[in-house]
CSV table of C-alpha atoms and ligand atoms in Angstrom, one decimal:
chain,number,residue,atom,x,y,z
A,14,UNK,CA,65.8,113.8,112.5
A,15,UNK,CA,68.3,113.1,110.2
A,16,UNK,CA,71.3,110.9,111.4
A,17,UNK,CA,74.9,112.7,111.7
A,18,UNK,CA,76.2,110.4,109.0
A,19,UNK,CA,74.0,111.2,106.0
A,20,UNK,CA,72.1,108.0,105.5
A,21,UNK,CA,73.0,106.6,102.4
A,22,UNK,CA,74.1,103.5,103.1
A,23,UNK,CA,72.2,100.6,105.3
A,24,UNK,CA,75.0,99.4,107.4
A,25,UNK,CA,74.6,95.8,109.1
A,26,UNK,CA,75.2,96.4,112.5
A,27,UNK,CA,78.5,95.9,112.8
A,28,UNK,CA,81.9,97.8,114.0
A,29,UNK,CA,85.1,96.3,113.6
A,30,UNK,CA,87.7,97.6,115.7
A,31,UNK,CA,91.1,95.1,114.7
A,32,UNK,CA,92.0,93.1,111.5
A,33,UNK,CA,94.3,90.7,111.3
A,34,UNK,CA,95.1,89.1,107.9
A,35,UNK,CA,92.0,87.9,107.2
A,36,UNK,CA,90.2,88.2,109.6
A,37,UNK,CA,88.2,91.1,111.2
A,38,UNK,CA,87.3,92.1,114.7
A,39,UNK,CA,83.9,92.9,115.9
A,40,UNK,CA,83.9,95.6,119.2
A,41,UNK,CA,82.0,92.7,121.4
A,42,UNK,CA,85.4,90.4,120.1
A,43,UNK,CA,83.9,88.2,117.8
A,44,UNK,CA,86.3,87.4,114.8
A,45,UNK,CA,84.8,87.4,111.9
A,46,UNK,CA,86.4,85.8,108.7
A,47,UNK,CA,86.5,88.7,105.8
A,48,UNK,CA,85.4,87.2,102.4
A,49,UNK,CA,84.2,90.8,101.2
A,50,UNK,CA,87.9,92.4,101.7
A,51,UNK,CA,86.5,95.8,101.8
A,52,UNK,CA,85.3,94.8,98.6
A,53,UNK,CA,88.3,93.7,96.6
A,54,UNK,CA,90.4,96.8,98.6
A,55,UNK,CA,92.3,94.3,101.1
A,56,UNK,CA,93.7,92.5,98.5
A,57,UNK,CA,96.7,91.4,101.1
A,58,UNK,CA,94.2,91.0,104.1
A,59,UNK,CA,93.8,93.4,107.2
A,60,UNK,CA,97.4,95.0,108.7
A,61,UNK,CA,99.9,93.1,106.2
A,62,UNK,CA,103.6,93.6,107.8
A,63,UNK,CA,105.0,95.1,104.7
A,64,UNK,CA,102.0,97.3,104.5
A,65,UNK,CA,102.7,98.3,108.1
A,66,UNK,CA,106.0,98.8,108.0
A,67,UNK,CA,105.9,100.8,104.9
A,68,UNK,CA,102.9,103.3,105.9
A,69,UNK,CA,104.9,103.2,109.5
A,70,UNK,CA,108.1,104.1,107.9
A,71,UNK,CA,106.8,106.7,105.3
A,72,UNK,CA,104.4,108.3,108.0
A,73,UNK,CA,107.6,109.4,110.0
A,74,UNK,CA,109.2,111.4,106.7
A,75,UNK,CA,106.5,112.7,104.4
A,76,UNK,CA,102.7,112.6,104.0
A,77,UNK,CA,102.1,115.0,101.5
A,78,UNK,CA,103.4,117.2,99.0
A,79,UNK,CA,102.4,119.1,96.3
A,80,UNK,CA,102.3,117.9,92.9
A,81,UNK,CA,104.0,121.3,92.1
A,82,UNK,CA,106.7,119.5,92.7
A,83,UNK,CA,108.5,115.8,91.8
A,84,UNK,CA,107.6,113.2,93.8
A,85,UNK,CA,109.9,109.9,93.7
A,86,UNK,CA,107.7,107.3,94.8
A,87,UNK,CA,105.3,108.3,92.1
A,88,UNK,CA,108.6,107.7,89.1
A,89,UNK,CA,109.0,104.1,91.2
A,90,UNK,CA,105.3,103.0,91.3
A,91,UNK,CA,104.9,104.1,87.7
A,92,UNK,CA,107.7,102.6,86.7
A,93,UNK,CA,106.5,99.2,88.0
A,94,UNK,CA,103.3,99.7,86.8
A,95,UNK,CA,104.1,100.5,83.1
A,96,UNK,CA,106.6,97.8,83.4
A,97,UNK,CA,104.2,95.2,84.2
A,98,UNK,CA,101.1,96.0,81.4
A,99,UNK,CA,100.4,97.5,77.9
A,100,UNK,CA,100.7,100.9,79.6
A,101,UNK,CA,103.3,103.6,78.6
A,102,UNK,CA,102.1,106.7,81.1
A,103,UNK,CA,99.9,106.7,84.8
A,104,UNK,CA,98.5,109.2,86.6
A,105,UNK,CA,97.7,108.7,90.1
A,106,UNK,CA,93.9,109.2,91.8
A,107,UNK,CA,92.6,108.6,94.9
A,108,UNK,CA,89.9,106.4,94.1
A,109,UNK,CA,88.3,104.2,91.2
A,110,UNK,CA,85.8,106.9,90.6
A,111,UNK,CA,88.5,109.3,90.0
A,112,UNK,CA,89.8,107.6,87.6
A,113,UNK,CA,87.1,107.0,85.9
A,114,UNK,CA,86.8,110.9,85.3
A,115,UNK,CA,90.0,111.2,83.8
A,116,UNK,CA,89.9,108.1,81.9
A,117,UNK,CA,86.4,109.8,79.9
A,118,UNK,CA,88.4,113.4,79.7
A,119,UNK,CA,91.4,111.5,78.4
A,120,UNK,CA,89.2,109.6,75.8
A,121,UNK,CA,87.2,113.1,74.8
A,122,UNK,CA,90.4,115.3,74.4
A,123,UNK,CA,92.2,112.8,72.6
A,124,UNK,CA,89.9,113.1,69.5
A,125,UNK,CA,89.8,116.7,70.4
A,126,UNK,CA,93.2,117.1,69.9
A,127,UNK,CA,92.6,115.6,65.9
A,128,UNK,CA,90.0,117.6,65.5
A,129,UNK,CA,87.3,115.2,65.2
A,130,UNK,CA,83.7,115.3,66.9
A,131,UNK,CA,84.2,112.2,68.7
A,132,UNK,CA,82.9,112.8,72.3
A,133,UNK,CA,80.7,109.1,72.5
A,134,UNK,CA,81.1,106.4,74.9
A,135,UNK,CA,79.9,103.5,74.6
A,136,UNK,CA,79.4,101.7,78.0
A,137,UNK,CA,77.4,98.1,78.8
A,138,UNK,CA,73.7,97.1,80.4
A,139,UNK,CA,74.6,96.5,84.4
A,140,UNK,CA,78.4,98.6,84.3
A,141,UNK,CA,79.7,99.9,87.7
A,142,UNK,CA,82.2,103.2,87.1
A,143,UNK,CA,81.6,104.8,90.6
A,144,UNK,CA,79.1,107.2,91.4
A,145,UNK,CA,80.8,110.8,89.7
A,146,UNK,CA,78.2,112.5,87.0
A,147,UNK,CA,80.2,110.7,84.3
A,148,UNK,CA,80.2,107.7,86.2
A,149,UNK,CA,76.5,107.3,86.9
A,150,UNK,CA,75.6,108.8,83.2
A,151,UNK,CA,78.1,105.7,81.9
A,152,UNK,CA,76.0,102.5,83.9
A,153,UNK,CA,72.8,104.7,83.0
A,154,UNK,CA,71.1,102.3,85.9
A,155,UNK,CA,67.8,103.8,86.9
A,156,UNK,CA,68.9,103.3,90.8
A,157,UNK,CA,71.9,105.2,90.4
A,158,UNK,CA,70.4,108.5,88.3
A,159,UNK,CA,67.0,108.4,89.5
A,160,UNK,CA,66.7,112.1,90.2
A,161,UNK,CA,70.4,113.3,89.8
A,162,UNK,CA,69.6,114.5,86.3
A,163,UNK,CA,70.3,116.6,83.8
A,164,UNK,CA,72.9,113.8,83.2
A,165,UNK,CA,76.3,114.4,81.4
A,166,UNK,CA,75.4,113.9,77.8
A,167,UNK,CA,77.2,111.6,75.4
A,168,UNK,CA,76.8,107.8,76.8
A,169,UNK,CA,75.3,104.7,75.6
A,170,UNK,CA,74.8,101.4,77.0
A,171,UNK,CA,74.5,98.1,74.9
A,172,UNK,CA,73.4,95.1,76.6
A,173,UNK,CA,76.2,92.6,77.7
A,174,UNK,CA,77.1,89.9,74.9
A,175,UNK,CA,75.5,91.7,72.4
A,176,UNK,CA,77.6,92.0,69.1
A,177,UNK,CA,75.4,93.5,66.7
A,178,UNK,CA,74.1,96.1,69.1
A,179,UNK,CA,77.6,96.7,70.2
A,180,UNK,CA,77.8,97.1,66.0
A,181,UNK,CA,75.5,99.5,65.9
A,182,UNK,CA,76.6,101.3,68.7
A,183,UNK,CA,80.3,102.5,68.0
A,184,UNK,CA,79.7,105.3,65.5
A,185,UNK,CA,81.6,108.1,64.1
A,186,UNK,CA,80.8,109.6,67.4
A,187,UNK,CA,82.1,107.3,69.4
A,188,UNK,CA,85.4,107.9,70.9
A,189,UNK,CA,85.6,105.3,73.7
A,190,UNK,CA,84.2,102.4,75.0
A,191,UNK,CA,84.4,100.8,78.4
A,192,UNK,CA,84.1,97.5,80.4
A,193,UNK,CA,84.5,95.5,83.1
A,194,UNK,CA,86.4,92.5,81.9
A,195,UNK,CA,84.9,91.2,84.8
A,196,UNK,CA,81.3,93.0,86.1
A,197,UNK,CA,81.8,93.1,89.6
A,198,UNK,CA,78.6,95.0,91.1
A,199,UNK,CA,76.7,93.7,87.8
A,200,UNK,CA,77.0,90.5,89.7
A,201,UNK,CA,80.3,88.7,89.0
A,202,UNK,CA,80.0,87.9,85.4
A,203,UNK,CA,83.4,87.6,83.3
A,204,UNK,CA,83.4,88.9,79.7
A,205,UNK,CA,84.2,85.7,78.0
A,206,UNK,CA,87.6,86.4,75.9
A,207,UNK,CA,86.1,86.1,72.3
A,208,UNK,CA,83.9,89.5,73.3
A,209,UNK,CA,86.8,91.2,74.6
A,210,UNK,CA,89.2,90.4,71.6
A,211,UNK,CA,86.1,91.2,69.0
A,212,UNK,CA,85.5,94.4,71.2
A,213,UNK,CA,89.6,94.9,70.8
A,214,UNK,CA,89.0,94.0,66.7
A,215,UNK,CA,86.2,96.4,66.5
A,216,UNK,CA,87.7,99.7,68.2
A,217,UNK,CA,90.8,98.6,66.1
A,218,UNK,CA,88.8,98.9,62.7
A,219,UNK,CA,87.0,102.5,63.5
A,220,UNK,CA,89.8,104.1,65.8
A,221,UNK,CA,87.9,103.9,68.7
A,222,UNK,CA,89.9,103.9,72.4
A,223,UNK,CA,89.1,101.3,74.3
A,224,UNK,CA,88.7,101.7,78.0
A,225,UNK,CA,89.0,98.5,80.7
A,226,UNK,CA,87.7,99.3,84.2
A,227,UNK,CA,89.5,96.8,86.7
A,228,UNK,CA,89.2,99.2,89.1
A,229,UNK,CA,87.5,96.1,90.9
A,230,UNK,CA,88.8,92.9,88.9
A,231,UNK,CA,92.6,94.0,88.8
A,232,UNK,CA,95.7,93.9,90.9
A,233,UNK,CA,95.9,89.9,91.1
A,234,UNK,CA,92.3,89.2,91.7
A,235,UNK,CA,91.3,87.3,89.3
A,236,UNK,CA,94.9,85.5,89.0
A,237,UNK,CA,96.5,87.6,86.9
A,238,UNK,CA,97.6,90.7,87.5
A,239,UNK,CA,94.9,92.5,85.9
A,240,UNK,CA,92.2,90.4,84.6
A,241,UNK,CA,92.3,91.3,81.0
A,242,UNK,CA,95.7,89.5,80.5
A,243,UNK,CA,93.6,86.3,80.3
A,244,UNK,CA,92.0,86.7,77.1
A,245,UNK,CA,95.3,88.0,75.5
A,246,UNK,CA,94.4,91.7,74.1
A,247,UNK,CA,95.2,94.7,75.9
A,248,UNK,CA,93.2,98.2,76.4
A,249,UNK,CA,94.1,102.0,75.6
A,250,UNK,CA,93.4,103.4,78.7
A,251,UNK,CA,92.8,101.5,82.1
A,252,UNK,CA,91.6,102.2,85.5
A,253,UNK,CA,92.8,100.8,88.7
A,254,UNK,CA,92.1,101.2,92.1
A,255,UNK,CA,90.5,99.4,95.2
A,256,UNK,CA,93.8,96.5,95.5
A,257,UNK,CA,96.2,98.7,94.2
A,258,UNK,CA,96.1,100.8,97.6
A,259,UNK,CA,95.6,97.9,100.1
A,260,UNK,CA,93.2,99.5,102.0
A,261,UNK,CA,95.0,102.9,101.6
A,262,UNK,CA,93.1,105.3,99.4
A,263,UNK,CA,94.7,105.2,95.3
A,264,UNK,CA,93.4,104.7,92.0
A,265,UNK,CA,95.3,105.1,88.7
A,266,UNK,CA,94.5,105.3,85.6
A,267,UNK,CA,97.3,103.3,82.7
A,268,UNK,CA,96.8,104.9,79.3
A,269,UNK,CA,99.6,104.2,75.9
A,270,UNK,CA,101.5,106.8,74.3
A,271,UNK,CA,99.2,107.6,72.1
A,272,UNK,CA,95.7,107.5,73.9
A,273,UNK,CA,97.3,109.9,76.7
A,274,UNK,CA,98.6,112.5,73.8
A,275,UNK,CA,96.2,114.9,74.6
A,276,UNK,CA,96.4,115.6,78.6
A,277,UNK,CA,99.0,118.1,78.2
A,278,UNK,CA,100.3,120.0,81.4
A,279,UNK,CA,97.4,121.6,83.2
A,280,UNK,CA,94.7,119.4,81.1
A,281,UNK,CA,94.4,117.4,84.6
A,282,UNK,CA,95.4,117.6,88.6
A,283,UNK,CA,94.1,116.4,91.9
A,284,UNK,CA,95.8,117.9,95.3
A,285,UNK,CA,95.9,114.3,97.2
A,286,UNK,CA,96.5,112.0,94.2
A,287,UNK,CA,100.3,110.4,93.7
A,288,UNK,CA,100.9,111.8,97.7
A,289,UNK,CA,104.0,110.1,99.0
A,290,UNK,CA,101.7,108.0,101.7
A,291,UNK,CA,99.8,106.6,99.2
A,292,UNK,CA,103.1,106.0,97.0
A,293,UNK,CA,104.2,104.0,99.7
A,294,UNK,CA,102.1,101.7,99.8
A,295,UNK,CA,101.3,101.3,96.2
A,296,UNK,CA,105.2,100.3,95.1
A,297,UNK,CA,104.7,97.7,98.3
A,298,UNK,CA,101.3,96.0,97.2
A,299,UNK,CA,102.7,96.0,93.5
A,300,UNK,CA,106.2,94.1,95.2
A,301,UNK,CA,104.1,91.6,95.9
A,302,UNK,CA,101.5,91.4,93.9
A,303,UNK,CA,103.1,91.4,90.3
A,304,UNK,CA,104.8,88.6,91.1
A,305,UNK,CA,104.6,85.0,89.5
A,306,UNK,CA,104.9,82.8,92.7
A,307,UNK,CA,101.9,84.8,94.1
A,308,UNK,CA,99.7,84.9,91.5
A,309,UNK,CA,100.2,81.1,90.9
A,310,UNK,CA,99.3,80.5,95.0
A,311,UNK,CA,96.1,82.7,93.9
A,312,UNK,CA,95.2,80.3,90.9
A,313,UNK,CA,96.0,77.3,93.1
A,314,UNK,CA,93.9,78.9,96.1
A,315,UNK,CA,91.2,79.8,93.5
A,316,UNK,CA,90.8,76.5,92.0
A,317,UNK,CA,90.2,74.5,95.8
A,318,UNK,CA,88.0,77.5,97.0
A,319,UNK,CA,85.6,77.3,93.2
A,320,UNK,CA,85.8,73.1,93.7
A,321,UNK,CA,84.8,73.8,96.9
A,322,UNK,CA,82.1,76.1,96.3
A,323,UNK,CA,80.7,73.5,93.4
A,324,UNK,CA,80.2,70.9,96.4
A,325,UNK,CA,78.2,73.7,98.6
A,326,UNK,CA,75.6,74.8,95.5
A,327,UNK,CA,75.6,70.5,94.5
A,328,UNK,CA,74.5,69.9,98.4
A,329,UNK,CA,72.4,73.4,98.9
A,330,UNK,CA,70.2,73.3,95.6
A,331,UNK,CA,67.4,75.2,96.9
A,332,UNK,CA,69.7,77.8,98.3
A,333,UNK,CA,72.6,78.6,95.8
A,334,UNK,CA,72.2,78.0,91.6
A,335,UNK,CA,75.4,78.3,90.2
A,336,UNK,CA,79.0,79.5,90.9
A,337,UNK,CA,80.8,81.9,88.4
A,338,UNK,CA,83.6,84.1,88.1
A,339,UNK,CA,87.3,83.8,87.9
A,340,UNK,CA,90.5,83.3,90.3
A,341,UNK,CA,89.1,85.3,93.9
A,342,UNK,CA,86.6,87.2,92.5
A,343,UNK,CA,83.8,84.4,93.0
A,344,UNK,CA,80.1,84.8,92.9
A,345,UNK,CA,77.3,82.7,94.3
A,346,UNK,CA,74.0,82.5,92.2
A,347,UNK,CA,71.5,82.6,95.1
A,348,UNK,CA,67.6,81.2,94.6
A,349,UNK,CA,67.4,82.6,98.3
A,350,UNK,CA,67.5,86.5,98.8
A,351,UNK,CA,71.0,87.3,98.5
A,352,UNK,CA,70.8,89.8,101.5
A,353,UNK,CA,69.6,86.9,103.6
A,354,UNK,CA,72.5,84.9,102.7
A,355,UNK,CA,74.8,88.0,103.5
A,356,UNK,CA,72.7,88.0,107.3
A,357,UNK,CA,73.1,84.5,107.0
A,358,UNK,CA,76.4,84.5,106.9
A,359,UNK,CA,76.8,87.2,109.7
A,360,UNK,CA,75.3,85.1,112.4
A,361,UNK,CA,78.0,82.2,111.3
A,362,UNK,CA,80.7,85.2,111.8
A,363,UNK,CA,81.5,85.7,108.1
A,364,UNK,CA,81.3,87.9,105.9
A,365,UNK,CA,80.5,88.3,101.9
A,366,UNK,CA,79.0,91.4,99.9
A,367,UNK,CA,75.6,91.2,97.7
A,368,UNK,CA,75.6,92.4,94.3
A,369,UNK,CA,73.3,92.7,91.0
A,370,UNK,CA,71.2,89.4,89.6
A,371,UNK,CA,71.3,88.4,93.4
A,372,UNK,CA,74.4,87.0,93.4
A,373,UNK,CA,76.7,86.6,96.7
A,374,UNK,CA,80.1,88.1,95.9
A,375,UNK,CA,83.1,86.2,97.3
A,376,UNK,CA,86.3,88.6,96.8
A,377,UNK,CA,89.0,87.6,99.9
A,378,UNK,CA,92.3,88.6,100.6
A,379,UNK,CA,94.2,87.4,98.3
A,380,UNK,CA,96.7,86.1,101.1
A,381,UNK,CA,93.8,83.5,102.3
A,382,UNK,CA,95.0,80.3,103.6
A,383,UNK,CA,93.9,76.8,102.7
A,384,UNK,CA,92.8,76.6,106.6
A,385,UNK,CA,90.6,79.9,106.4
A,386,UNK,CA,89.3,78.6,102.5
A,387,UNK,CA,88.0,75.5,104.4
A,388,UNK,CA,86.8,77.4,107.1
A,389,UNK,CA,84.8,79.6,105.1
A,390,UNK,CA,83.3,77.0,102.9
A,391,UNK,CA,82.1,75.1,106.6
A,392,UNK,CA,80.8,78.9,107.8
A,393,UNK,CA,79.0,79.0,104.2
A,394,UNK,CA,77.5,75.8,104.4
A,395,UNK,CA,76.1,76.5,107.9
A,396,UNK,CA,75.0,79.8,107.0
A,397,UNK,CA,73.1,77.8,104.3
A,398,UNK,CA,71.9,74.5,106.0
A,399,UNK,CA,70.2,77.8,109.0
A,400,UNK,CA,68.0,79.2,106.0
A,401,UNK,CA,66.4,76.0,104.4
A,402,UNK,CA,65.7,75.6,108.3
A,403,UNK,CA,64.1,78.8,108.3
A,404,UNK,CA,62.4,77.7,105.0
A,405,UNK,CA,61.3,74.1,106.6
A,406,UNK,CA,60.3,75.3,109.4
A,407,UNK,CA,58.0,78.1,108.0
B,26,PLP,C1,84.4,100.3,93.1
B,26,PLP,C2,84.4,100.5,91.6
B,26,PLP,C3,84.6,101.8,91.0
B,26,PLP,C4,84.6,103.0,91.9
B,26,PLP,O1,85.7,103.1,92.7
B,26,PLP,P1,85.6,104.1,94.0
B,26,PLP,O2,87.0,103.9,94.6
B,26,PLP,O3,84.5,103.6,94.9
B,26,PLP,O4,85.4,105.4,93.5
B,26,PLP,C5,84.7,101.9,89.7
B,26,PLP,N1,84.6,100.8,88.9
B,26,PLP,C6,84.5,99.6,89.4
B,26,PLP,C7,84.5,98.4,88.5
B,26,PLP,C8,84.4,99.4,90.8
B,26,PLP,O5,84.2,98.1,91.3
């Protein structure tokens, strides 16, 4: 018989009941330490005060209202959003999957608009854009549209680092083309800044719009505020979600003047998106977050917690390969199963997220303290000293 929650997720078997910064509390009260963040979501850890106090304070005026009408948090948030990036214009989703919808419309009717046949999108080998038709059609991974075809036409995928095929690719079809600066479900793998300033050169010589998901790598994770600041070029359109909301459902997508030109009124709308609640918390997360003291304390955190981690894979060679990735947004390179490091870890009271290429993804709040950084680096090394154990004693 089929469960009441449509089985399509295998759950560990856990329920959390209380978080607190960043920390998480199982039903039986064991405290687990969070390093998966809801995967990047609880970017200021589990209840945050100012999160509290303003969900608290704008739950007892307004949840919702139509976007029929004007809605001032949205002017604020988007004010401190287009303030702080390349961005001119946002519009406001609920999730990173969302956004990812418009961001293809927005790309498609822009050349629309000049009357071109320019509907391509050019997307790259291991890409995570959600799970929407035009998300799944975009990573083209054989787990993700394995039997949900026919599959929205009008997406190509070039393998990662690969400049000729990426070349070959853009055409005078091709109206977009999207990344990860960082691949997060790919496995952790930053685009090293030379691709993303040659991908910037090469959409600037053929007119092609020029997409950055950091839907997953943005809002301060990585040490900036959104990770393609690192390698100094900036996108047409971007999408945002997961941090931006704190663990409170919003996405956004960020576009210029000119990529947004064609989403006219009544091109696009969603009911829930921009709502005052999620408004709320948005401008607080941004307060703090686009800020220079916090996003040095990330870098600083960052930097013991990736030394750190260098000392676990030096001591635990037949359990973890390498360490990659950049400010929170760490991954492990396991030579174990990565899901037994994740079960591992469980049974130490900590928890991390799998991804692609068996990688162990490391993404905690962003509000982690030294203390809990050397706690979780003791948890980790336990977790990996009980499977070559396992492995010896086998
Ligand atoms: C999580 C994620 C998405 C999808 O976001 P949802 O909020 O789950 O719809 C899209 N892109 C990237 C890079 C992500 O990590």
């Amino acid at each position: 018989m089929i469960p009441s929650i449509l089985p399509t997720y295998n759950r560990a078997p856990l329920s959390f009941v209380k978080g607190e910064g960043s920390w998480l509390i199982e039903e039986d009260g064991r405290r687990f330490l969070d390093l998966g963040a809801g995967i990047a979501v609880n970017a200021l850890g589990h209840a945050h005060p100012a999160l509290v106090a303003a969900v608290t304070e704008q739950a007892g005026k307004l949840w919702h209202v139509s976007n029929l009408y004007r809605i001032p948090g949205q002017q604020e948030l988007a004010d401190l959003l287009t303030e702080a990036t390349f961005a001119d214009t946002v519009f406001f989703t609920n999730s990173g999957t969302e956004a990812m919808e418009l961001a293809v419309k927005m790309a498609r009717k822009y050349w629309y608009e000049k009357g071109e046949d320019r509907t391509e999108i050019v997307a790259f080998t291991g890409a995570f854009h959600g799970r929407s038709s035009a998300a799944i059609a975009a990573s083209g991974a054989e787990k993700m549209v394995k039997g949900f075809g026919p599959l929205l036409p009008g997406f190509v995928q070039v393998p990662f680092g690969d400049h000729d095929a990426i070349r070959a690719a853009i055409t005078d079809k091709t109206c977009a083309v999207i990344i990860e600066p960082v691949q997060g479900e790919g496995g952790i793998i930053p685009v090293p800044d030379q691709c993303l300033k040659g991908l910037r050169d090469l959409c600037d010589q053929t007119g092609t719009l020029l997409i950055f998901d950091e839907v997953q790598c943005g809002m301060g994770r990585t040490g900036r505020l959104f990770a393609h600041e690192w390698a100094g070029v900036t996108p047409d359109i971007m999408m945002v979600a997961k941090g931006i909301g704190g663990g409170f459902p919003l996405g956004a997508v960020l576009a210029t003047e000119n990529a947004a030109s064609g989403m006219t009124a009544g091109t696009h709308g969603s009911t829930y998106g921009g709502n005052p609640l999620a408004m709320a918390v948005g401008i607080a997360v941004m307060r703090i977050v686009a800020d220079d003291a916090f996003l040095d304390e990330v870098n600083r955190k960052a930097g013991a917690l990736r030394q750190k981690l260098e000392g676990l894979v030096a001591s635990h060679p037949d359990v973890f390969e390498l360490v990659r990735g950049q400010g929170l947004m760490l991954g492990l390179k396991c030579k174990v199963a990565n899901t037994d490091m994740v079960a591992a870890g469980y049974a130490q009271e900590l928890l991390t997220v799998p991804a692609a290429d068996n990688v162990l993804r490391l993404l905690p709040p962003l509000t982690i303290t030294d203390d809990e950084i050397a706690e979780a680096v003791n948890r980790l090394d336990r977790a990996a000293t009980s499977l070559e154990q396992a492995k010896g004693g086998a």
